[in-house]
Structures are given as C-alpha cells and as structure tokens.
Amino acid sequence: MFSRKMSPFLTTFSNILGIGVDLVDVRRIERAMMRHPISFVRRIFTEQEQHDAKSKTRPYVFYAKRFAAKEAFAKATGLGIGSALGWRDVEIVSLPNGAPQLRMSDGCQKALTMRWNQPVQGFVSLSDELPYAQAFVMLAGFSHHNQATAGQDRQDLPCP
C-alpha cells in the first residue's frame, strides 16, 4: 500500500511538458571526432562537458551519452536543434554522487518558460551498452505556487 503523504519532490512540479529519448551508436560519434577532432566537440559540447571528458578513459562513450541527451532534450522540447535552440544551450553535468543533471542556458530557459508559460525543469537519465549510448529526458513545469522554489537544488530532499 502507498502512503497518502506526498513527497516534497513530487509537489514541486505540476505536469510533464515533454519527454524525449535517443539512442546513439558510439562508433558514429567516435568517427565524427576522428574526422573533425576539434570542430565537432566545440560545436556540440559546452566547455564544462569538454573539461569533464578529459578525465574519462573512454571519452567517446562519455560524449555519445551527452549527444544522445541533447537529442532527447530537443525532442522533449518539441523545438528541435536549429533556430530556437542550439547544441550548447543544454549541458549535462554530473552531481557529486555521479548522477547526471541537465542544465539549460538562460536563453533556453527563457524560451521554454515562454513556450509553456511556466518555469521548466529538466531531468535526464543516461545509459550505455556498447556500442550504444542512450538518454531519456523529461521536462516538467512548475505550478505557480511553487515558482519561488523552482530553481533550488533538490538533491538533499528525501525519497518518499
């Protein structure tokens, strides 16, 4: 039986605005990086993502998962990558516990807030089973009574 008491986390958003999933062949990312070692990485990934990749033993897998996350994010927004949003408008970083976290640029956050008329939070999950990397993204809108806490870090909240 489930408890009737709601978790504080569950009350922070009012609805799911979009979901996206993407599957990438790691070998395709590796080939792109071999053909265009500097321009590909600089065009797609933020400075933070590039910095984080330097410490990885398998950077192609690291980049492939983030590439999949950016594609999944574009699908979740319904805007795609192009005139409204660019590759570097979203970055995927790791929390101290290793969990991936999706961060949006200020311009991206504003565009999505205007699109859905409410603040938007993104959630991401990454997986790999070579030669594939996969990402799942969910975008959630915050209810108006929770807008003041929409940007606060939620990693310290207990699970229900």
PDB file of C-alpha atoms in Angstrom:
ATOM      1  CA  MET A   1       0.000   0.000   0.000  1.00  0.00           C
ATOM      2  CA  PHE A   2       1.207   3.501  -0.811  1.00  0.00           C
ATOM      3  CA  SER A   3       1.352   6.309   1.704  1.00  0.00           C
ATOM      4  CA  ARG A   4      -1.106   9.143   1.203  1.00  0.00           C
ATOM      5  CA  LYS A   5       1.589  11.633   2.250  1.00  0.00           C
ATOM      6  CA  MET A   6       3.200  13.235  -0.775  1.00  0.00           C
ATOM      7  CA  SER A   7       6.944  13.716  -1.065  1.00  0.00           C
ATOM      8  CA  PRO A   8       8.151  17.343  -1.231  1.00  0.00           C
ATOM      9  CA  PHE A   9       9.800  16.443  -4.568  1.00  0.00           C
ATOM     10  CA  LEU A  10       6.513  15.366  -6.123  1.00  0.00           C
ATOM     11  CA  THR A  11       4.834  18.645  -5.242  1.00  0.00           C
ATOM     12  CA  THR A  12       7.474  20.779  -6.964  1.00  0.00           C
ATOM     13  CA  PHE A  13       6.126  20.298 -10.468  1.00  0.00           C
ATOM     14  CA  SER A  14       2.626  20.414 -11.806  1.00  0.00           C
ATOM     15  CA  ASN A  15       2.862  18.484 -15.058  1.00  0.00           C
ATOM     16  CA  ILE A  16       5.095  16.752 -17.546  1.00  0.00           C
ATOM     17  CA  LEU A  17       5.584  19.008 -20.553  1.00  0.00           C
ATOM     18  CA  GLY A  18       7.688  16.770 -22.749  1.00  0.00           C
ATOM     19  CA  ILE A  19       9.696  13.578 -22.928  1.00  0.00           C
ATOM     20  CA  GLY A  20      12.402  12.532 -25.316  1.00  0.00           C
ATOM     21  CA  VAL A  21      14.630   9.519 -25.825  1.00  0.00           C
ATOM     22  CA  ASP A  22      17.559   8.961 -28.131  1.00  0.00           C
ATOM     23  CA  LEU A  23      19.873   6.073 -28.978  1.00  0.00           C
ATOM     24  CA  VAL A  24      23.334   6.736 -30.432  1.00  0.00           C
ATOM     25  CA  ASP A  25      25.915   4.379 -31.872  1.00  0.00           C
ATOM     26  CA  VAL A  26      29.135   5.272 -30.008  1.00  0.00           C
ATOM     27  CA  ARG A  27      31.166   4.326 -33.092  1.00  0.00           C
ATOM     28  CA  ARG A  28      29.420   7.082 -35.079  1.00  0.00           C
ATOM     29  CA  ILE A  29      30.474   9.686 -32.505  1.00  0.00           C
ATOM     30  CA  GLU A  30      34.000   8.281 -32.494  1.00  0.00           C
ATOM     31  CA  ARG A  31      34.194   8.561 -36.307  1.00  0.00           C
ATOM     32  CA  ALA A  32      32.907  12.155 -36.222  1.00  0.00           C
ATOM     33  CA  MET A  33      35.516  13.039 -33.618  1.00  0.00           C
ATOM     34  CA  MET A  34      38.269  11.425 -35.686  1.00  0.00           C
ATOM     35  CA  ARG A  35      37.242  13.305 -38.847  1.00  0.00           C
ATOM     36  CA  HIS A  36      36.797  16.665 -37.078  1.00  0.00           C
ATOM     37  CA  PRO A  37      38.575  16.326 -33.706  1.00  0.00           C
ATOM     38  CA  ILE A  38      38.262  19.934 -32.605  1.00  0.00           C
ATOM     39  CA  SER A  39      35.323  21.436 -34.503  1.00  0.00           C
ATOM     40  CA  PHE A  40      32.871  18.606 -33.716  1.00  0.00           C
ATOM     41  CA  VAL A  41      33.475  18.768 -29.966  1.00  0.00           C
ATOM     42  CA  ARG A  42      33.454  22.583 -29.809  1.00  0.00           C
ATOM     43  CA  ARG A  43      30.266  22.846 -31.883  1.00  0.00           C
ATOM     44  CA  ILE A  44      28.265  20.322 -29.834  1.00  0.00           C
ATOM     45  CA  PHE A  45      29.598  20.348 -26.262  1.00  0.00           C
ATOM     46  CA  THR A  46      29.978  23.083 -23.635  1.00  0.00           C
ATOM     47  CA  GLU A  47      33.308  23.943 -22.061  1.00  0.00           C
ATOM     48  CA  GLN A  48      32.255  22.127 -18.880  1.00  0.00           C
ATOM     49  CA  GLU A  49      31.390  18.965 -20.811  1.00  0.00           C
ATOM     50  CA  GLN A  50      34.733  19.151 -22.657  1.00  0.00           C
ATOM     51  CA  HIS A  51      36.573  19.608 -19.360  1.00  0.00           C
ATOM     52  CA  ASP A  52      34.775  16.633 -17.782  1.00  0.00           C
ATOM     53  CA  ALA A  53      35.561  14.418 -20.795  1.00  0.00           C
ATOM     54  CA  LYS A  54      39.318  14.899 -20.371  1.00  0.00           C
ATOM     55  CA  SER A  55      39.347  12.742 -17.241  1.00  0.00           C
ATOM     56  CA  LYS A  56      37.461   9.841 -18.853  1.00  0.00           C
ATOM     57  CA  THR A  57      39.172   6.678 -20.051  1.00  0.00           C
ATOM     58  CA  ARG A  58      36.513   6.282 -22.783  1.00  0.00           C
ATOM     59  CA  PRO A  59      35.730   9.839 -23.936  1.00  0.00           C
ATOM     60  CA  TYR A  60      33.759   8.624 -26.976  1.00  0.00           C
ATOM     61  CA  VAL A  61      31.247   6.902 -24.681  1.00  0.00           C
ATOM     62  CA  PHE A  62      31.076   9.986 -22.470  1.00  0.00           C
ATOM     63  CA  TYR A  63      30.396  12.240 -25.483  1.00  0.00           C
ATOM     64  CA  ALA A  64      27.956   9.770 -27.067  1.00  0.00           C
ATOM     65  CA  LYS A  65      25.760   9.728 -23.945  1.00  0.00           C
ATOM     66  CA  ARG A  66      25.705  13.514 -23.832  1.00  0.00           C
ATOM     67  CA  PHE A  67      24.995  13.727 -27.552  1.00  0.00           C
ATOM     68  CA  ALA A  68      22.036  11.387 -27.020  1.00  0.00           C
ATOM     69  CA  ALA A  69      20.871  13.562 -24.111  1.00  0.00           C
ATOM     70  CA  LYS A  70      20.973  16.706 -26.249  1.00  0.00           C
ATOM     71  CA  GLU A  71      18.957  14.946 -28.969  1.00  0.00           C
ATOM     72  CA  ALA A  72      16.464  13.651 -26.383  1.00  0.00           C
ATOM     73  CA  PHE A  73      16.193  17.157 -24.931  1.00  0.00           C
ATOM     74  CA  ALA A  74      15.475  18.615 -28.378  1.00  0.00           C
ATOM     75  CA  LYS A  75      12.717  16.034 -28.855  1.00  0.00           C
ATOM     76  CA  ALA A  76      11.254  16.757 -25.406  1.00  0.00           C
ATOM     77  CA  THR A  77      11.043  20.485 -26.138  1.00  0.00           C
ATOM     78  CA  GLY A  78       9.351  19.937 -29.481  1.00  0.00           C
ATOM     79  CA  LEU A  79      11.625  22.649 -30.893  1.00  0.00           C
ATOM     80  CA  GLY A  80      14.500  20.537 -32.156  1.00  0.00           C
ATOM     81  CA  ILE A  81      18.002  21.876 -32.693  1.00  0.00           C
ATOM     82  CA  GLY A  82      18.094  24.840 -35.022  1.00  0.00           C
ATOM     83  CA  SER A  83      16.874  28.415 -34.885  1.00  0.00           C
ATOM     84  CA  ALA A  84      15.323  28.318 -31.390  1.00  0.00           C
ATOM     85  CA  LEU A  85      17.830  26.103 -29.552  1.00  0.00           C
ATOM     86  CA  GLY A  86      21.447  25.190 -30.183  1.00  0.00           C
ATOM     87  CA  TRP A  87      23.563  22.215 -29.175  1.00  0.00           C
ATOM     88  CA  ARG A  88      25.307  24.163 -26.426  1.00  0.00           C
ATOM     89  CA  ASP A  89      22.077  25.541 -24.912  1.00  0.00           C
ATOM     90  CA  VAL A  90      21.858  22.419 -22.773  1.00  0.00           C
ATOM     91  CA  GLU A  91      24.659  20.690 -20.913  1.00  0.00           C
ATOM     92  CA  ILE A  92      24.814  17.502 -18.936  1.00  0.00           C
ATOM     93  CA  VAL A  93      26.992  17.566 -15.837  1.00  0.00           C
ATOM     94  CA  SER A  94      27.464  15.087 -13.016  1.00  0.00           C
ATOM     95  CA  LEU A  95      26.476  15.735  -9.431  1.00  0.00           C
ATOM     96  CA  PRO A  96      28.993  14.741  -6.726  1.00  0.00           C
ATOM     97  CA  ASN A  97      27.240  11.376  -6.397  1.00  0.00           C
ATOM     98  CA  GLY A  98      27.692  10.776 -10.152  1.00  0.00           C
ATOM     99  CA  ALA A  99      24.063  11.315 -11.146  1.00  0.00           C
ATOM    100  CA  PRO A 100      23.642  13.257 -14.402  1.00  0.00           C
ATOM    101  CA  GLN A 101      21.991  16.647 -14.242  1.00  0.00           C
ATOM    102  CA  LEU A 102      20.600  18.657 -17.133  1.00  0.00           C
ATOM    103  CA  ARG A 103      21.371  22.379 -17.174  1.00  0.00           C
ATOM    104  CA  MET A 104      19.855  24.885 -19.590  1.00  0.00           C
ATOM    105  CA  SER A 105      21.347  28.180 -20.734  1.00  0.00           C
ATOM    106  CA  ASP A 106      19.500  31.326 -19.668  1.00  0.00           C
ATOM    107  CA  GLY A 107      18.233  31.808 -23.223  1.00  0.00           C
ATOM    108  CA  CYS A 108      16.995  28.231 -23.386  1.00  0.00           C
ATOM    109  CA  GLN A 109      15.276  28.523 -20.006  1.00  0.00           C
ATOM    110  CA  LYS A 110      13.555  31.739 -21.125  1.00  0.00           C
ATOM    111  CA  ALA A 111      12.441  30.200 -24.431  1.00  0.00           C
ATOM    112  CA  LEU A 112      10.916  27.192 -22.668  1.00  0.00           C
ATOM    113  CA  THR A 113       9.296  29.325 -19.966  1.00  0.00           C
ATOM    114  CA  MET A 114       7.659  31.415 -22.697  1.00  0.00           C
ATOM    115  CA  ARG A 115       6.679  28.299 -24.678  1.00  0.00           C
ATOM    116  CA  TRP A 116       4.826  26.731 -21.754  1.00  0.00           C
ATOM    117  CA  ASN A 117       4.089  29.864 -19.701  1.00  0.00           C
ATOM    118  CA  GLN A 118       5.776  28.409 -16.621  1.00  0.00           C
ATOM    119  CA  PRO A 119       9.291  27.630 -15.347  1.00  0.00           C
ATOM    120  CA  VAL A 120      10.681  24.349 -16.676  1.00  0.00           C
ATOM    121  CA  GLN A 121      12.952  21.796 -15.002  1.00  0.00           C
ATOM    122  CA  GLY A 122      14.759  19.082 -16.957  1.00  0.00           C
ATOM    123  CA  PHE A 123      15.593  15.565 -15.796  1.00  0.00           C
ATOM    124  CA  VAL A 124      17.944  13.174 -17.579  1.00  0.00           C
ATOM    125  CA  SER A 125      18.964   9.526 -17.399  1.00  0.00           C
ATOM    126  CA  LEU A 126      21.959   8.135 -19.313  1.00  0.00           C
ATOM    127  CA  SER A 127      22.849   4.536 -20.191  1.00  0.00           C
ATOM    128  CA  ASP A 128      25.306   2.675 -22.331  1.00  0.00           C
ATOM    129  CA  GLU A 129      25.600  -0.880 -23.583  1.00  0.00           C
ATOM    130  CA  LEU A 130      28.363  -0.750 -26.134  1.00  0.00           C
ATOM    131  CA  PRO A 131      28.246   0.026 -28.916  1.00  0.00           C
ATOM    132  CA  TYR A 132      25.187   2.102 -27.971  1.00  0.00           C
ATOM    133  CA  ALA A 133      24.506   5.029 -25.670  1.00  0.00           C
ATOM    134  CA  GLN A 134      21.012   6.104 -24.682  1.00  0.00           C
ATOM    135  CA  ALA A 135      19.421   9.073 -22.946  1.00  0.00           C
ATOM    136  CA  PHE A 136      15.959   9.808 -21.616  1.00  0.00           C
ATOM    137  CA  VAL A 137      14.849  13.385 -20.857  1.00  0.00           C
ATOM    138  CA  MET A 138      11.725  14.581 -19.098  1.00  0.00           C
ATOM    139  CA  LEU A 139      10.713  18.245 -18.908  1.00  0.00           C
ATOM    140  CA  ALA A 140       8.414  19.240 -16.072  1.00  0.00           C
ATOM    141  CA  GLY A 141       6.575  22.506 -15.497  1.00  0.00           C
ATOM    142  CA  PHE A 142       6.285  24.046 -12.084  1.00  0.00           C
ATOM    143  CA  SER A 143       2.927  25.040 -10.694  1.00  0.00           C
ATOM    144  CA  HIS A 144       2.510  28.736  -9.966  1.00  0.00           C
ATOM    145  CA  HIS A 145       2.504  28.279  -6.198  1.00  0.00           C
ATOM    146  CA  ASN A 146       5.926  26.628  -6.406  1.00  0.00           C
ATOM    147  CA  GLN A 147       7.681  29.064  -8.748  1.00  0.00           C
ATOM    148  CA  ALA A 148       9.706  30.589  -5.914  1.00  0.00           C
ATOM    149  CA  THR A 149      11.442  27.252  -5.284  1.00  0.00           C
ATOM    150  CA  ALA A 150      11.683  26.146  -8.910  1.00  0.00           C
ATOM    151  CA  GLY A 151      15.401  26.835  -9.220  1.00  0.00           C
ATOM    152  CA  GLN A 152      16.527  25.491  -5.854  1.00  0.00           C
ATOM    153  CA  ASP A 153      18.784  22.472  -5.655  1.00  0.00           C
ATOM    154  CA  ARG A 154      16.670  19.451  -4.746  1.00  0.00           C
ATOM    155  CA  GLN A 155      19.379  16.810  -4.245  1.00  0.00           C
ATOM    156  CA  ASP A 156      19.018  16.959  -0.442  1.00  0.00           C
ATOM    157  CA  LEU A 157      15.317  16.065  -0.373  1.00  0.00           C
ATOM    158  CA  PRO A 158      14.437  12.614   0.957  1.00  0.00           C
ATOM    159  CA  CYS A 159      12.847   9.949  -1.197  1.00  0.00           C
ATOM    160  CA  PRO A 160       9.202   9.177  -0.409  1.00  0.00           C
TER     161      PRO A 160
END
